[in-house]
Amino acid sequence: MKKVILAYSGGLDTSVAVAWLREQYDVEVVTLTVDVGGGSLRDGVQARAMSAGASRAYVVDAKERFVTSFVWPHLQASALYQGVYPLATALARPLIAQLLVEVANREGADAVAHGSTGKGNDQVRFDVAVHALDPALEVVAPLRVGMGLSRDQEIDYAIERGIEIPITKSSPYSIDVNIWGRSCETGVLEDPWATPPPDAYEWTVAAEDAPAASEIVIGFEGGIPVSLDGDRADPVALVARLNDLGGVHGIGRIDHVEDRLVGIKSREIYETPAATILHRAHRALEGLTLTKDTLRFNRIVADELAQLTYDGLWFSALHRDLRGYSASSQRVVSGDVRMRLDHGSAIVVGRRSPLSLYDKSLATYDKEDAFDHAAAVGFIEIFGLPLRVEAARHGAVGKHHGAAWSWTEPLLADLPTDIADPDPAGGAG
Ligand code: ARG
């Protein structure tokens, strides 16, 4: 190993890692910092990398690419890990891995490095993505192979070597941020029964501290949000605006005990105001514009994509092909969704689309009703046929293979029943 590209956040761990890699392996270290929004880019990151001993320090603004190529496909697919986590951290990893590989190739490096620990998902995501893109690159994770220093030891280590220490207050949590969400774990959060303390949250207020409810209208084209209250907005600005707005209204707090890829259950607190609002709005518009069969099938695709992304398999053929299906299914998901932001809840209160499948003349109970009620009789006759045949042949109560069994227990004898009878004596008139 001669030259390594280190994914560099500018925090204490990765600053120490620059010096540690040089001393441990006698290598040249080039840092790569990827700005994925949400405050992920620390001030003075380049100067700090150089002070820690990097020979070059790349900073890449990937905010727009992150939203359009990684976030939007998952919004279109409605992909949420275990039904709740919008995958913010997981979505940024393949992008960072891809950039690590590109910088490694440009710099003629033979290895890349990252600051993940040995028991999380992120190490898996980085390692497998890098090896999918360039199997010749070695991947080093200093925290996994012996760098493991306590916070105080890291500070001493940095001071001894004249490394500029990031002036952040030491957080009791392990935090990862990007424009799609903020992930917060460890500390008191490790007790899944403990209420998250107020300092676990940074992007959102408590629901009871939110101002009066307000309404917004989000416009979609092909399953992608393009406007807010009628004003077109570029992807990064739109997500940032919804994070601010949602945060003010206390929207997007997620408290999740999640199953890590490495087999551990872990308690994570997420703040995802924009993701929460946009996923809900998008689902509402799908409900108006897609058939029931597509909606049902999309649930399967959503779960599958979420799992693959969570597991770090972005660069697999299955992931790419499912994204392809998903994008195609979204061609008609265009229109507007009106949402009420109300003390922690983002509630859909209206939706409209030029491609709507909703037909008022079919749905109405008014006199304009165009639905053929009489035809329902024939439909039910055919629809219910298999069940009638089954009940007749196998019986609702029967004896099969010697065992008596029944679908139902009698209910009437067990339930309090009030009978109004004009002739309590029961005599027939
Ligand atoms: N559990 C999430 C995931 O694996 C987030 C992990 C982010 N890291 C953190 N320090 N909170 O995608």
CSV table of C-alpha atoms and ligand atoms in Angstrom, one decimal:
chain,number,residue,atom,x,y,z
A,1,MET,CA,0.0,0.0,0.0
A,2,LYS,CA,1.5,3.3,-1.2
A,3,LYS,CA,-1.3,5.8,-1.5
A,4,VAL,CA,-4.7,5.8,0.1
A,5,ILE,CA,-7.8,7.9,-0.4
A,6,LEU,CA,-9.5,8.5,2.9
A,7,ALA,CA,-13.2,9.5,3.2
A,8,TYR,CA,-12.8,12.5,5.4
A,9,SER,CA,-15.5,14.2,7.4
A,10,GLY,CA,-13.2,16.6,9.2
A,11,GLY,CA,-14.2,15.2,12.6
A,12,LEU,CA,-11.9,14.0,15.2
A,13,ASP,CA,-11.9,10.3,14.2
A,14,THR,CA,-11.0,10.9,10.6
A,15,SER,CA,-8.5,13.7,11.4
A,16,VAL,CA,-6.6,11.3,13.6
A,17,ALA,CA,-6.9,8.6,11.0
A,18,VAL,CA,-4.9,10.7,8.5
A,19,ALA,CA,-1.9,10.7,10.8
A,20,TRP,CA,-2.5,7.1,12.0
A,21,LEU,CA,-2.6,5.8,8.4
A,22,ARG,CA,0.7,7.5,7.5
A,23,GLU,CA,2.4,6.3,10.6
A,24,GLN,CA,1.0,2.8,10.6
A,25,TYR,CA,1.5,2.0,6.9
A,26,ASP,CA,4.0,4.6,5.8
A,27,VAL,CA,1.6,5.7,3.0
A,28,GLU,CA,0.7,9.0,1.4
A,29,VAL,CA,-2.9,10.0,2.4
A,30,VAL,CA,-5.2,12.0,0.1
A,31,THR,CA,-8.5,13.0,1.7
A,32,LEU,CA,-11.9,13.2,0.1
A,33,THR,CA,-14.7,15.1,1.7
A,34,VAL,CA,-18.1,14.8,0.1
A,35,ASP,CA,-20.7,17.5,0.8
A,36,VAL,CA,-24.1,15.7,0.8
A,37,GLY,CA,-25.9,18.6,2.4
A,38,GLY,CA,-27.7,19.0,5.7
A,39,GLY,CA,-24.7,20.6,7.3
A,40,SER,CA,-22.4,17.7,6.5
A,41,LEU,CA,-19.6,20.0,5.3
A,42,ARG,CA,-17.6,21.3,8.2
A,43,ASP,CA,-15.9,24.7,8.1
A,44,GLY,CA,-12.2,24.6,7.4
A,45,VAL,CA,-12.2,20.9,6.5
A,46,GLN,CA,-9.6,21.2,3.8
A,47,ALA,CA,-7.1,23.1,6.0
A,48,ARG,CA,-7.6,20.6,8.8
A,49,ALA,CA,-6.9,17.7,6.4
A,50,MET,CA,-3.7,19.3,5.4
A,51,SER,CA,-2.7,20.0,9.0
A,52,ALA,CA,-3.3,16.4,9.8
A,53,GLY,CA,-0.8,15.4,7.1
A,54,ALA,CA,-2.8,14.9,3.9
A,55,SER,CA,-0.9,15.4,0.7
A,56,ARG,CA,-4.0,16.6,-1.1
A,57,ALA,CA,-7.5,17.4,0.1
A,58,TYR,CA,-10.5,17.0,-2.2
A,59,VAL,CA,-13.9,18.6,-1.4
A,60,VAL,CA,-16.7,17.6,-3.7
A,61,ASP,CA,-20.1,19.3,-3.7
A,62,ALA,CA,-22.4,16.3,-4.4
A,63,LYS,CA,-25.6,17.7,-3.0
A,64,GLU,CA,-27.5,17.9,-6.2
A,65,ARG,CA,-26.2,14.5,-7.5
A,66,PHE,CA,-27.1,13.0,-4.1
A,67,VAL,CA,-30.7,14.2,-4.3
A,68,THR,CA,-31.3,13.5,-8.0
A,69,SER,CA,-29.5,10.1,-8.4
A,70,PHE,CA,-29.9,8.5,-5.0
A,71,VAL,CA,-32.7,10.1,-3.0
A,72,TRP,CA,-35.3,10.6,-5.8
A,73,PRO,CA,-35.2,7.0,-7.0
A,74,HIS,CA,-36.0,5.9,-3.5
A,75,LEU,CA,-38.7,8.5,-3.1
A,76,GLN,CA,-40.2,7.3,-6.4
A,77,ALA,CA,-40.1,3.7,-5.1
A,78,SER,CA,-41.5,4.7,-1.7
A,79,ALA,CA,-38.5,2.7,-0.3
A,80,LEU,CA,-38.4,2.8,3.5
A,81,TYR,CA,-36.3,0.3,5.5
A,82,GLN,CA,-38.5,-1.8,7.8
A,83,GLY,CA,-41.3,0.5,6.7
A,84,VAL,CA,-40.0,3.6,8.5
A,85,TYR,CA,-36.4,4.6,7.8
A,86,PRO,CA,-35.9,6.8,4.7
A,87,LEU,CA,-32.4,5.5,4.4
A,88,ALA,CA,-30.6,8.8,4.5
A,89,THR,CA,-27.2,7.5,5.7
A,90,ALA,CA,-27.5,4.3,3.6
A,91,LEU,CA,-28.2,6.3,0.4
A,92,ALA,CA,-25.1,8.5,0.8
A,93,ARG,CA,-22.7,5.6,1.1
A,94,PRO,CA,-22.7,4.3,-2.5
A,95,LEU,CA,-22.2,7.9,-3.7
A,96,ILE,CA,-19.2,8.4,-1.4
A,97,ALA,CA,-17.8,5.0,-2.4
A,98,GLN,CA,-18.1,5.8,-6.1
A,99,LEU,CA,-16.2,9.1,-5.6
A,100,LEU,CA,-13.6,7.3,-3.5
A,101,VAL,CA,-12.9,5.0,-6.4
A,102,GLU,CA,-12.8,7.8,-8.9
A,103,VAL,CA,-10.4,9.8,-6.9
A,104,ALA,CA,-8.3,6.6,-6.2
A,105,ASN,CA,-8.1,6.0,-10.0
A,106,ARG,CA,-7.3,9.6,-10.8
A,107,GLU,CA,-4.6,9.7,-8.1
A,108,GLY,CA,-3.1,6.3,-8.9
A,109,ALA,CA,-3.9,5.1,-5.4
A,110,ASP,CA,-3.9,1.5,-4.5
A,111,ALA,CA,-6.2,1.8,-1.4
A,112,VAL,CA,-9.2,3.7,0.0
A,113,ALA,CA,-10.0,4.2,3.7
A,114,HIS,CA,-13.1,5.1,5.7
A,115,GLY,CA,-13.8,5.9,9.4
A,116,SER,CA,-16.5,3.3,10.0
A,117,THR,CA,-16.4,1.0,13.0
A,118,GLY,CA,-16.4,-2.8,12.9
A,119,LYS,CA,-20.0,-3.3,14.0
A,120,GLY,CA,-22.1,-1.0,11.8
A,121,ASN,CA,-23.7,-1.2,8.4
A,122,ASP,CA,-21.5,1.6,6.9
A,123,GLN,CA,-18.3,-0.5,6.8
A,124,VAL,CA,-20.2,-3.1,4.8
A,125,ARG,CA,-21.6,-0.6,2.4
A,126,PHE,CA,-18.3,1.1,1.8
A,127,ASP,CA,-16.3,-2.2,1.4
A,128,VAL,CA,-18.7,-4.0,-0.9
A,129,ALA,CA,-19.4,-0.9,-3.1
A,130,VAL,CA,-15.7,-0.1,-3.5
A,131,HIS,CA,-15.0,-3.7,-4.4
A,132,ALA,CA,-17.9,-3.8,-6.9
A,133,LEU,CA,-16.4,-0.8,-8.7
A,134,ASP,CA,-12.7,-1.6,-8.5
A,135,PRO,CA,-11.8,-5.0,-7.1
A,136,ALA,CA,-8.1,-4.1,-7.2
A,137,LEU,CA,-8.4,-1.5,-4.5
A,138,GLU,CA,-7.6,-2.4,-0.9
A,139,VAL,CA,-10.0,-1.0,1.7
A,140,VAL,CA,-8.7,0.0,5.2
A,141,ALA,CA,-10.9,0.9,8.1
A,142,PRO,CA,-8.6,2.2,10.8
A,143,LEU,CA,-11.2,1.9,13.5
A,144,ARG,CA,-11.6,-1.8,12.6
A,145,VAL,CA,-7.9,-2.6,12.6
A,146,GLY,CA,-6.5,-1.2,15.8
A,147,MET,CA,-6.8,2.6,15.8
A,148,GLY,CA,-9.5,2.3,18.5
A,149,LEU,CA,-8.7,5.3,20.7
A,150,SER,CA,-11.0,6.9,23.3
A,151,ARG,CA,-12.0,10.5,22.6
A,152,ASP,CA,-9.4,11.8,25.1
A,153,GLN,CA,-6.7,9.6,23.6
A,154,GLU,CA,-7.6,10.9,20.1
A,155,ILE,CA,-7.3,14.5,21.4
A,156,ASP,CA,-3.9,13.8,22.9
A,157,TYR,CA,-2.8,12.0,19.7
A,158,ALA,CA,-3.9,15.0,17.7
A,159,ILE,CA,-2.2,17.6,19.9
A,160,GLU,CA,1.1,15.7,20.0
A,161,ARG,CA,1.2,15.9,16.2
A,162,GLY,CA,0.0,19.4,15.9
A,163,ILE,CA,-3.3,18.4,14.2
A,164,GLU,CA,-5.9,21.1,14.3
A,165,ILE,CA,-8.8,19.7,16.4
A,166,PRO,CA,-12.3,20.4,15.2
A,167,ILE,CA,-13.9,22.9,17.6
A,168,THR,CA,-17.2,21.0,18.1
A,169,LYS,CA,-18.7,20.4,21.5
A,170,SER,CA,-18.4,16.7,22.3
A,171,SER,CA,-21.7,15.2,21.5
A,172,PRO,CA,-23.0,12.4,23.6
A,173,TYR,CA,-24.3,10.7,20.4
A,174,SER,CA,-22.9,9.3,17.2
A,175,ILE,CA,-24.4,11.4,14.5
A,176,ASP,CA,-24.5,11.2,10.7
A,177,VAL,CA,-26.1,13.9,8.6
A,178,ASN,CA,-27.0,14.7,5.0
A,179,ILE,CA,-29.8,16.6,3.3
A,180,TRP,CA,-32.1,13.6,3.5
A,181,GLY,CA,-31.9,13.1,7.2
A,182,ARG,CA,-30.1,13.1,10.5
A,183,SER,CA,-29.2,9.8,12.2
A,184,CYS,CA,-28.4,9.8,15.9
A,185,GLU,CA,-27.5,6.9,18.1
A,186,THR,CA,-25.6,5.7,21.2
A,187,GLY,CA,-25.4,7.2,24.7
A,188,VAL,CA,-28.7,7.2,26.6
A,189,LEU,CA,-30.5,6.1,23.4
A,190,GLU,CA,-29.0,2.7,23.8
A,191,ASP,CA,-31.8,2.0,26.3
A,192,PRO,CA,-34.8,1.4,24.0
A,193,TRP,CA,-37.1,2.2,26.9
A,194,ALA,CA,-35.5,5.6,27.5
A,195,THR,CA,-37.3,8.6,26.1
A,196,PRO,CA,-34.9,10.4,23.8
A,197,PRO,CA,-33.7,13.6,25.6
A,198,PRO,CA,-34.4,16.9,23.9
A,199,ASP,CA,-30.7,17.2,22.9
A,200,ALA,CA,-31.0,14.2,20.6
A,201,TYR,CA,-33.0,16.4,18.2
A,202,GLU,CA,-31.5,19.3,16.2
A,203,TRP,CA,-33.7,19.7,13.2
A,204,THR,CA,-37.1,19.4,14.7
A,205,VAL,CA,-39.0,21.0,17.5
A,206,ALA,CA,-41.3,19.0,19.9
A,207,ALA,CA,-44.8,18.8,18.4
A,208,GLU,CA,-46.2,20.8,21.3
A,209,ASP,CA,-43.8,23.7,20.6
A,210,ALA,CA,-44.9,23.9,16.9
A,211,PRO,CA,-46.8,27.0,15.7
A,212,ALA,CA,-50.3,27.0,14.3
A,213,ALA,CA,-50.8,24.5,11.5
A,214,SER,CA,-50.2,25.5,7.9
A,215,GLU,CA,-50.8,24.1,4.5
A,216,ILE,CA,-48.5,23.5,1.6
A,217,VAL,CA,-48.9,22.2,-2.0
A,218,ILE,CA,-46.2,20.0,-3.5
A,219,GLY,CA,-46.1,19.5,-7.2
A,220,PHE,CA,-44.8,16.2,-8.7
A,221,GLU,CA,-43.7,15.3,-12.2
A,222,GLY,CA,-43.1,11.6,-12.9
A,223,GLY,CA,-43.0,10.8,-9.2
A,224,ILE,CA,-40.4,13.6,-8.5
A,225,PRO,CA,-41.2,16.7,-6.5
A,226,VAL,CA,-40.7,19.8,-8.6
A,227,SER,CA,-42.5,22.7,-6.9
A,228,LEU,CA,-43.6,24.1,-3.6
A,229,ASP,CA,-46.8,26.2,-3.4
A,230,GLY,CA,-46.6,26.6,-7.2
A,231,ASP,CA,-43.0,27.8,-7.3
A,232,ARG,CA,-40.6,25.5,-9.2
A,233,ALA,CA,-37.6,24.7,-7.1
A,234,ASP,CA,-34.4,22.9,-7.8
A,235,PRO,CA,-34.0,19.6,-6.0
A,236,VAL,CA,-31.6,20.7,-3.3
A,237,ALA,CA,-33.5,23.9,-2.5
A,238,LEU,CA,-36.8,22.0,-2.3
A,239,VAL,CA,-35.5,19.4,0.1
A,240,ALA,CA,-33.8,22.1,2.2
A,241,ARG,CA,-36.9,24.2,2.3
A,242,LEU,CA,-39.1,21.2,3.4
A,243,ASN,CA,-36.5,20.3,6.1
A,244,ASP,CA,-36.8,23.8,7.5
A,245,LEU,CA,-40.6,24.0,7.2
A,246,GLY,CA,-41.1,20.4,8.6
A,247,GLY,CA,-38.7,21.0,11.4
A,248,VAL,CA,-40.5,24.1,12.5
A,249,HIS,CA,-43.7,22.0,12.7
A,250,GLY,CA,-42.1,19.1,14.5
A,251,ILE,CA,-42.4,16.7,11.6
A,252,GLY,CA,-40.1,13.8,10.9
A,253,ARG,CA,-39.0,12.4,14.2
A,254,ILE,CA,-38.5,8.7,14.0
A,255,ASP,CA,-37.6,6.5,16.9
A,256,HIS,CA,-36.7,3.1,15.5
A,257,VAL,CA,-35.2,-0.1,16.9
A,258,GLU,CA,-33.7,-1.4,13.6
A,259,ASP,CA,-32.1,-4.5,12.4
A,260,ARG,CA,-28.5,-4.0,11.3
A,261,LEU,CA,-27.0,-6.0,8.5
A,262,VAL,CA,-24.4,-7.3,11.0
A,263,GLY,CA,-27.1,-9.0,13.1
A,264,ILE,CA,-27.5,-6.4,15.9
A,265,LYS,CA,-30.7,-4.6,16.9
A,266,SER,CA,-29.9,-1.0,17.4
A,267,ARG,CA,-32.0,2.0,18.6
A,268,GLU,CA,-31.7,5.0,16.2
A,269,ILE,CA,-33.3,8.4,16.3
A,270,TYR,CA,-33.9,10.0,12.9
A,271,GLU,CA,-35.0,13.4,11.9
A,272,THR,CA,-36.3,13.5,8.4
A,273,PRO,CA,-38.8,16.4,7.9
A,274,ALA,CA,-38.5,16.6,4.1
A,275,ALA,CA,-38.4,12.8,3.6
A,276,THR,CA,-41.5,12.3,5.8
A,277,ILE,CA,-43.5,15.0,4.0
A,278,LEU,CA,-42.4,13.9,0.6
A,279,HIS,CA,-42.9,10.2,1.1
A,280,ARG,CA,-46.4,10.8,2.4
A,281,ALA,CA,-47.3,13.2,-0.5
A,282,HIS,CA,-45.9,10.9,-3.1
A,283,ARG,CA,-47.9,7.9,-1.8
A,284,ALA,CA,-51.0,10.0,-1.9
A,285,LEU,CA,-50.4,10.9,-5.6
A,286,GLU,CA,-49.7,7.3,-6.5
A,287,GLY,CA,-53.0,6.3,-4.9
A,288,LEU,CA,-54.7,8.7,-7.4
A,289,THR,CA,-52.7,7.8,-10.5
A,290,LEU,CA,-51.7,4.1,-10.3
A,291,THR,CA,-53.9,1.0,-10.6
A,292,LYS,CA,-54.4,-1.2,-7.6
A,293,ASP,CA,-52.2,-3.9,-9.2
A,294,THR,CA,-49.3,-1.5,-9.7
A,295,LEU,CA,-49.7,-0.2,-6.2
A,296,ARG,CA,-49.6,-3.7,-4.8
A,297,PHE,CA,-46.6,-4.7,-6.9
A,298,ASN,CA,-44.8,-1.5,-6.0
A,299,ARG,CA,-44.9,-2.5,-2.3
A,300,ILE,CA,-42.8,-5.5,-3.1
A,301,VAL,CA,-40.3,-3.4,-5.1
A,302,ALA,CA,-40.2,-0.8,-2.4
A,303,ASP,CA,-39.3,-3.4,0.3
A,304,GLU,CA,-36.7,-5.1,-1.9
A,305,LEU,CA,-35.0,-1.8,-2.9
A,306,ALA,CA,-34.9,-0.6,0.7
A,307,GLN,CA,-33.3,-3.8,1.8
A,308,LEU,CA,-30.7,-3.8,-1.0
A,309,THR,CA,-29.8,-0.2,-0.2
A,310,TYR,CA,-29.7,-0.8,3.5
A,311,ASP,CA,-27.4,-3.8,2.9
A,312,GLY,CA,-25.0,-1.9,0.7
A,313,LEU,CA,-25.9,-3.6,-2.6
A,314,TRP,CA,-26.6,-0.4,-4.6
A,315,PHE,CA,-24.2,-1.5,-7.4
A,316,SER,CA,-25.9,-4.9,-7.9
A,317,ALA,CA,-27.8,-5.7,-11.1
A,318,LEU,CA,-31.0,-6.3,-9.1
A,319,HIS,CA,-30.8,-2.8,-7.6
A,320,ARG,CA,-30.3,-1.2,-11.0
A,321,ASP,CA,-33.1,-3.2,-12.6
A,322,LEU,CA,-35.6,-2.5,-9.8
A,323,ARG,CA,-34.8,1.2,-10.1
A,324,GLY,CA,-35.5,0.9,-13.8
A,325,TYR,CA,-38.9,-0.6,-13.2
A,326,SER,CA,-39.7,1.9,-10.5
A,327,ALA,CA,-38.8,4.9,-12.6
A,328,SER,CA,-41.0,3.5,-15.5
A,329,SER,CA,-44.0,3.0,-13.2
A,330,GLN,CA,-43.7,6.6,-12.2
A,331,ARG,CA,-44.3,8.2,-15.6
A,332,VAL,CA,-48.0,9.0,-14.7
A,333,VAL,CA,-47.3,10.1,-11.1
A,334,SER,CA,-47.7,13.8,-11.8
A,335,GLY,CA,-49.9,16.4,-10.0
A,336,ASP,CA,-50.3,18.2,-6.8
A,337,VAL,CA,-50.7,17.2,-3.2
A,338,ARG,CA,-51.9,19.5,-0.5
A,339,MET,CA,-50.6,18.8,3.0
A,340,ARG,CA,-51.4,20.2,6.4
A,341,LEU,CA,-48.4,20.5,8.7
A,342,ASP,CA,-49.9,20.2,12.1
A,343,HIS,CA,-47.9,19.8,15.4
A,344,GLY,CA,-45.7,16.9,14.4
A,345,SER,CA,-48.0,15.4,11.7
A,346,ALA,CA,-47.9,15.9,7.9
A,347,ILE,CA,-51.4,15.1,6.8
A,348,VAL,CA,-52.6,14.8,3.2
A,349,VAL,CA,-55.7,16.8,2.8
A,350,GLY,CA,-56.0,16.9,-1.0
A,351,ARG,CA,-54.6,15.6,-4.3
A,352,ARG,CA,-55.2,16.3,-7.9
A,353,SER,CA,-53.7,15.1,-11.2
A,354,PRO,CA,-54.3,15.5,-14.9
A,355,LEU,CA,-53.6,11.8,-15.1
A,356,SER,CA,-55.9,10.9,-12.2
A,357,LEU,CA,-57.7,7.5,-12.4
A,358,TYR,CA,-60.3,8.7,-10.0
A,359,ASP,CA,-63.7,9.1,-11.8
A,360,LYS,CA,-66.2,11.1,-9.9
A,361,SER,CA,-69.1,9.8,-12.0
A,362,LEU,CA,-68.2,6.2,-10.9
A,363,ALA,CA,-67.4,7.0,-7.3
A,364,THR,CA,-70.4,9.3,-6.5
A,365,TYR,CA,-73.4,8.4,-4.5
A,366,ASP,CA,-75.3,11.4,-6.0
A,367,LYS,CA,-77.7,11.2,-8.9
A,368,GLU,CA,-74.9,11.7,-11.5
A,369,ASP,CA,-73.8,8.1,-10.6
A,370,ALA,CA,-72.8,6.3,-13.8
A,371,PHE,CA,-71.9,3.0,-12.1
A,372,ASP,CA,-74.0,0.1,-13.2
A,373,HIS,CA,-75.5,-1.2,-10.0
A,374,ALA,CA,-77.3,-4.0,-11.6
A,375,ALA,CA,-74.1,-5.3,-13.1
A,376,ALA,CA,-72.7,-5.8,-9.6
A,377,VAL,CA,-75.0,-8.8,-9.2
A,378,GLY,CA,-73.4,-10.7,-12.1
A,379,PHE,CA,-69.9,-9.6,-10.9
A,380,ILE,CA,-70.5,-11.0,-7.4
A,381,GLU,CA,-72.0,-14.2,-8.9
A,382,ILE,CA,-68.7,-14.9,-10.7
A,383,PHE,CA,-66.3,-13.4,-8.1
A,384,GLY,CA,-67.9,-15.5,-5.3
A,385,LEU,CA,-68.1,-18.7,-7.3
A,386,PRO,CA,-64.9,-20.4,-6.0
A,387,LEU,CA,-65.9,-19.7,-2.4
A,388,ARG,CA,-69.4,-21.1,-2.9
A,389,VAL,CA,-68.0,-24.2,-4.5
A,390,GLU,CA,-65.4,-24.7,-1.8
A,391,ALA,CA,-68.0,-24.2,1.0
A,392,ALA,CA,-70.3,-26.7,-0.7
A,393,ARG,CA,-67.6,-29.3,-1.3
A,394,HIS,CA,-65.5,-29.0,1.8
A,395,GLY,CA,-68.1,-27.6,4.1
A,396,ALA,CA,-67.9,-24.7,6.5
A,397,VAL,CA,-68.1,-27.4,9.1
A,398,GLY,CA,-66.9,-30.9,8.3
A,399,LYS,CA,-64.9,-34.0,9.0
A,400,HIS,CA,-61.7,-34.5,7.0
A,401,HIS,CA,-59.1,-37.1,7.5
A,402,GLY,CA,-60.9,-38.2,10.6
A,403,ALA,CA,-60.6,-34.8,12.4
A,404,ALA,CA,-63.7,-32.8,13.0
A,405,TRP,CA,-63.1,-29.1,12.5
A,406,SER,CA,-65.1,-25.9,12.0
A,407,TRP,CA,-64.4,-22.5,10.5
A,408,THR,CA,-66.5,-20.8,13.0
A,409,GLU,CA,-67.7,-21.0,16.6
A,410,PRO,CA,-71.3,-20.1,17.2
A,411,LEU,CA,-71.4,-16.4,18.2
A,412,LEU,CA,-75.0,-15.6,19.1
A,413,ALA,CA,-75.2,-17.8,22.2
A,414,ASP,CA,-72.1,-16.0,23.7
A,415,LEU,CA,-72.9,-12.4,22.9
A,416,PRO,CA,-75.2,-10.2,24.9
A,417,THR,CA,-78.3,-10.0,22.7
A,418,ASP,CA,-81.3,-7.8,23.0
A,419,ILE,CA,-84.4,-9.0,21.1
A,420,ALA,CA,-87.4,-6.7,20.6
A,421,ASP,CA,-90.4,-9.0,20.3
A,422,PRO,CA,-93.9,-7.7,19.9
A,423,ASP,CA,-95.3,-11.0,21.3
A,424,PRO,CA,-93.0,-12.1,24.1
A,425,ALA,CA,-95.1,-15.2,24.6
A,426,GLY,CA,-94.0,-16.2,21.2
A,427,GLY,CA,-97.4,-17.5,20.1
A,428,ALA,CA,-98.0,-17.3,16.4
A,429,GLY,CA,-100.9,-15.1,15.5
B,1,ARG,N1,-28.6,3.0,11.2
B,1,ARG,C1,-28.5,3.8,10.1
B,1,ARG,C2,-28.0,3.1,8.9
B,1,ARG,O1,-27.3,2.1,9.0
B,1,ARG,C3,-27.7,5.1,10.4
B,1,ARG,C4,-26.3,4.9,10.8
B,1,ARG,C5,-25.7,6.3,10.9
B,1,ARG,N2,-24.7,6.4,11.8
B,1,ARG,C6,-24.8,7.1,13.0
B,1,ARG,N3,-23.7,7.3,13.6
B,1,ARG,N4,-25.9,7.4,13.5
B,1,ARG,O2,-28.2,3.5,7.8
